[in-house]
Short mmCIF file of the C-alpha atoms (twelve columns), coordinates in Angstrom:
data_MODEL
# 
_entry.id   MODEL 
# 
loop_
_atom_site.group_PDB 
_atom_site.id 
_atom_site.type_symbol 
_atom_site.label_atom_id 
_atom_site.label_alt_id 
_atom_site.label_comp_id 
_atom_site.label_asym_id 
_atom_site.label_seq_id 
_atom_site.Cartn_x 
_atom_site.Cartn_y 
_atom_site.Cartn_z 
_atom_site.pdbx_PDB_model_num 
ATOM 1   C CA . MET A 1   87.962  23.145 74.718  1 
ATOM 2   C CA . ASP A 2   86.887  26.151 76.778  1 
ATOM 3   C CA . LEU A 3   87.480  25.354 80.446  1 
ATOM 4   C CA . THR A 4   85.431  28.324 81.618  1 
ATOM 5   C CA . ASP A 5   82.314  26.573 80.285  1 
ATOM 6   C CA . LEU A 6   82.885  23.661 82.678  1 
ATOM 7   C CA . PRO A 7   81.705  23.578 86.300  1 
ATOM 8   C CA . THR A 8   85.047  21.982 87.284  1 
ATOM 9   C CA . PHE A 9   88.149  20.513 85.676  1 
ATOM 10  C CA . ARG A 10  91.120  18.505 86.878  1 
ATOM 11  C CA . VAL A 11  94.726  19.701 87.000  1 
ATOM 12  C CA . VAL A 12  97.306  16.924 87.230  1 
ATOM 13  C CA . ALA A 13  101.066 16.550 87.406  1 
ATOM 14  C CA . CYS A 14  103.000 13.309 87.095  1 
ATOM 15  C CA . ASP A 15  104.822 11.961 90.157  1 
ATOM 16  C CA . LEU A 16  108.163 10.111 90.120  1 
ATOM 17  C CA . ASN A 17  106.339 6.790  89.649  1 
ATOM 18  C CA . GLY A 18  104.320 7.917  86.630  1 
ATOM 19  C CA . GLN A 19  101.079 8.384  88.592  1 
ATOM 20  C CA . MET A 20  98.994  11.479 88.008  1 
ATOM 21  C CA . ARG A 21  98.461  13.583 91.141  1 
ATOM 22  C CA . GLY A 22  96.229  16.587 91.209  1 
ATOM 23  C CA . LYS A 23  93.047  18.302 92.211  1 
ATOM 24  C CA . ILE A 24  89.668  19.401 90.968  1 
ATOM 25  C CA . VAL A 25  89.310  23.153 90.491  1 
ATOM 26  C CA . PRO A 26  86.332  25.331 89.537  1 
ATOM 27  C CA . GLY A 27  85.917  26.348 85.902  1 
ATOM 28  C CA . SER A 28  86.423  29.945 87.002  1 
ATOM 29  C CA . PHE A 29  90.129  29.120 87.584  1 
ATOM 30  C CA . ALA A 30  90.700  28.568 83.845  1 
ATOM 31  C CA . ASP A 31  91.894  32.131 83.292  1 
ATOM 32  C CA . LYS A 32  94.364  31.793 86.189  1 
ATOM 33  C CA . LEU A 33  96.210  28.670 84.966  1 
ATOM 34  C CA . ALA A 34  98.942  30.501 83.056  1 
ATOM 35  C CA . SER A 35  99.758  32.670 86.087  1 
ATOM 36  C CA . GLY A 36  100.609 29.776 88.426  1 
ATOM 37  C CA . ALA A 37  97.664  30.576 90.706  1 
ATOM 38  C CA . VAL A 38  96.866  26.881 91.128  1 
ATOM 39  C CA . ARG A 39  99.223  25.463 93.734  1 
ATOM 40  C CA . MET A 40  100.131 22.032 95.038  1 
ATOM 41  C CA . PRO A 41  102.645 20.799 97.642  1 
ATOM 42  C CA . LEU A 42  106.022 19.944 96.109  1 
ATOM 43  C CA . SER A 43  106.046 16.733 98.117  1 
ATOM 44  C CA . VAL A 44  103.028 15.392 96.176  1 
ATOM 45  C CA . LEU A 45  105.247 14.421 93.238  1 
ATOM 46  C CA . ASN A 46  107.878 12.800 95.426  1 
ATOM 47  C CA . VAL A 47  106.102 9.868  97.015  1 
ATOM 48  C CA . ASP A 48  106.778 6.140  97.089  1 
ATOM 49  C CA . LEU A 49  104.855 3.555  95.054  1 
ATOM 50  C CA . TRP A 50  102.031 3.571  97.607  1 
ATOM 51  C CA . GLY A 51  101.641 7.359  97.630  1 
ATOM 52  C CA . ALA A 52  103.291 7.838  101.034 1 
ATOM 53  C CA . ASP A 53  105.925 10.482 101.792 1 
ATOM 54  C CA . VAL A 54  109.468 9.251  101.217 1 
ATOM 55  C CA . ASP A 55  111.204 8.765  104.576 1 
ATOM 56  C CA . GLY A 56  113.827 11.431 105.109 1 
ATOM 57  C CA . SER A 57  112.620 13.600 102.219 1 
ATOM 58  C CA . PRO A 58  113.529 17.260 102.795 1 
ATOM 59  C CA . LEU A 59  110.342 18.282 100.966 1 
ATOM 60  C CA . VAL A 60  107.908 17.602 103.778 1 
ATOM 61  C CA . PHE A 61  108.843 18.605 107.321 1 
ATOM 62  C CA . GLU A 62  111.956 20.716 106.660 1 
ATOM 63  C CA . THR A 63  110.053 22.973 104.248 1 
ATOM 64  C CA . GLY A 64  106.720 22.958 106.056 1 
ATOM 65  C CA . ASP A 65  105.415 20.987 103.047 1 
ATOM 66  C CA . ALA A 66  105.865 24.019 100.796 1 
ATOM 67  C CA . ASP A 67  103.634 24.565 97.782  1 
ATOM 68  C CA . GLY A 68  104.750 25.028 94.220  1 
ATOM 69  C CA . MET A 69  102.999 26.606 91.254  1 
ATOM 70  C CA . LEU A 70  101.305 24.518 88.575  1 
ATOM 71  C CA . PHE A 71  101.554 25.573 84.921  1 
ATOM 72  C CA . PRO A 72  99.813  23.893 81.976  1 
ATOM 73  C CA . THR A 73  101.863 21.870 79.515  1 
ATOM 74  C CA . GLU A 74  101.721 22.510 75.784  1 
ATOM 75  C CA . ARG A 75  99.341  19.561 75.417  1 
ATOM 76  C CA . GLY A 76  96.331  21.542 76.622  1 
ATOM 77  C CA . PRO A 77  93.069  20.276 78.118  1 
ATOM 78  C CA . MET A 78  91.930  16.772 77.302  1 
ATOM 79  C CA . PRO A 79  88.297  15.609 77.366  1 
ATOM 80  C CA . THR A 80  87.172  13.185 80.074  1 
ATOM 81  C CA . PRO A 81  84.258  11.315 78.463  1 
ATOM 82  C CA . TRP A 82  84.330  8.613  81.163  1 
ATOM 83  C CA . LEU A 83  83.040  11.079 83.781  1 
ATOM 84  C CA . ASP A 84  79.322  11.653 84.325  1 
ATOM 85  C CA . THR A 85  79.770  15.409 84.716  1 
ATOM 86  C CA . PRO A 86  81.395  17.390 81.885  1 
ATOM 87  C CA . SER A 87  85.025  18.062 82.793  1 
ATOM 88  C CA . ALA A 88  88.544  18.082 81.384  1 
ATOM 89  C CA . LEU A 89  91.996  16.964 82.451  1 
ATOM 90  C CA . VAL A 90  94.792  19.521 82.175  1 
ATOM 91  C CA . PRO A 91  98.374  18.161 82.338  1 
ATOM 92  C CA . MET A 92  100.565 20.489 84.389  1 
ATOM 93  C CA . THR A 93  104.181 20.961 85.434  1 
ATOM 94  C CA . LEU A 94  105.194 21.878 88.968  1 
ATOM 95  C CA . ASN A 95  107.510 24.836 89.487  1 
ATOM 96  C CA . ASN A 96  109.173 26.467 92.482  1 
ATOM 97  C CA . ASP A 97  107.791 29.761 93.782  1 
ATOM 98  C CA . ASP A 98  110.411 31.695 91.824  1 
ATOM 99  C CA . GLY A 99  109.133 30.099 88.597  1 
ATOM 100 C CA . THR A 100 112.096 27.776 88.089  1 
ATOM 101 C CA . PRO A 101 111.348 24.153 87.232  1 
ATOM 102 C CA . PHE A 102 110.924 21.917 90.289  1 
ATOM 103 C CA . ALA A 103 113.644 19.236 90.031  1 
ATOM 104 C CA . GLY A 104 111.260 16.572 91.375  1 
ATOM 105 C CA . ASP A 105 108.880 16.926 88.414  1 
ATOM 106 C CA . PRO A 106 109.621 14.161 85.881  1 
ATOM 107 C CA . ARG A 107 108.347 16.324 83.008  1 
ATOM 108 C CA . HIS A 108 111.149 18.814 83.697  1 
ATOM 109 C CA . ALA A 109 113.706 15.989 83.787  1 
ATOM 110 C CA . LEU A 110 112.451 14.740 80.415  1 
ATOM 111 C CA . THR A 111 112.667 18.259 78.976  1 
ATOM 112 C CA . ARG A 112 116.328 18.491 80.084  1 
ATOM 113 C CA . VAL A 113 117.140 15.148 78.432  1 
ATOM 114 C CA . LEU A 114 115.383 16.109 75.190  1 
ATOM 115 C CA . LYS A 115 117.327 19.393 75.070  1 
ATOM 116 C CA . GLN A 116 120.559 17.408 75.410  1 
ATOM 117 C CA . TYR A 117 119.413 15.142 72.567  1 
ATOM 118 C CA . ASP A 118 118.756 18.225 70.426  1 
ATOM 119 C CA . ALA A 119 122.266 19.489 71.157  1 
ATOM 120 C CA . TYR A 120 123.631 16.242 69.680  1 
ATOM 121 C CA . GLY A 121 121.194 16.299 66.774  1 
ATOM 122 C CA . TRP A 122 119.423 13.211 68.128  1 
ATOM 123 C CA . GLN A 123 115.696 12.557 67.954  1 
# 
């Protein structure tokens, strides 16, 4: 699926509760996805079940609600046939500004666990 052919597409990352959080970006951003040019506040993935900031979280006020960089997962764009306008959904991971995995992204936590499984020869 060529994202540049679309007027817009959706980039989404999974929060701690398994809910997808993201934004709609113009198709012209497709070439910028791999560079981390699409950004989102780190606090977006660390919300309670109702989508509100977690009381006392250091990710909101203490950091000025700092942004992180979104990078696409290996899964790639997925079609969104339920939408009236042609679009796609691109699963992303959230990273710190220095490129390291953001600890509050559940996809990074899963990756760490799977690497430990591999070390034991588990599947």
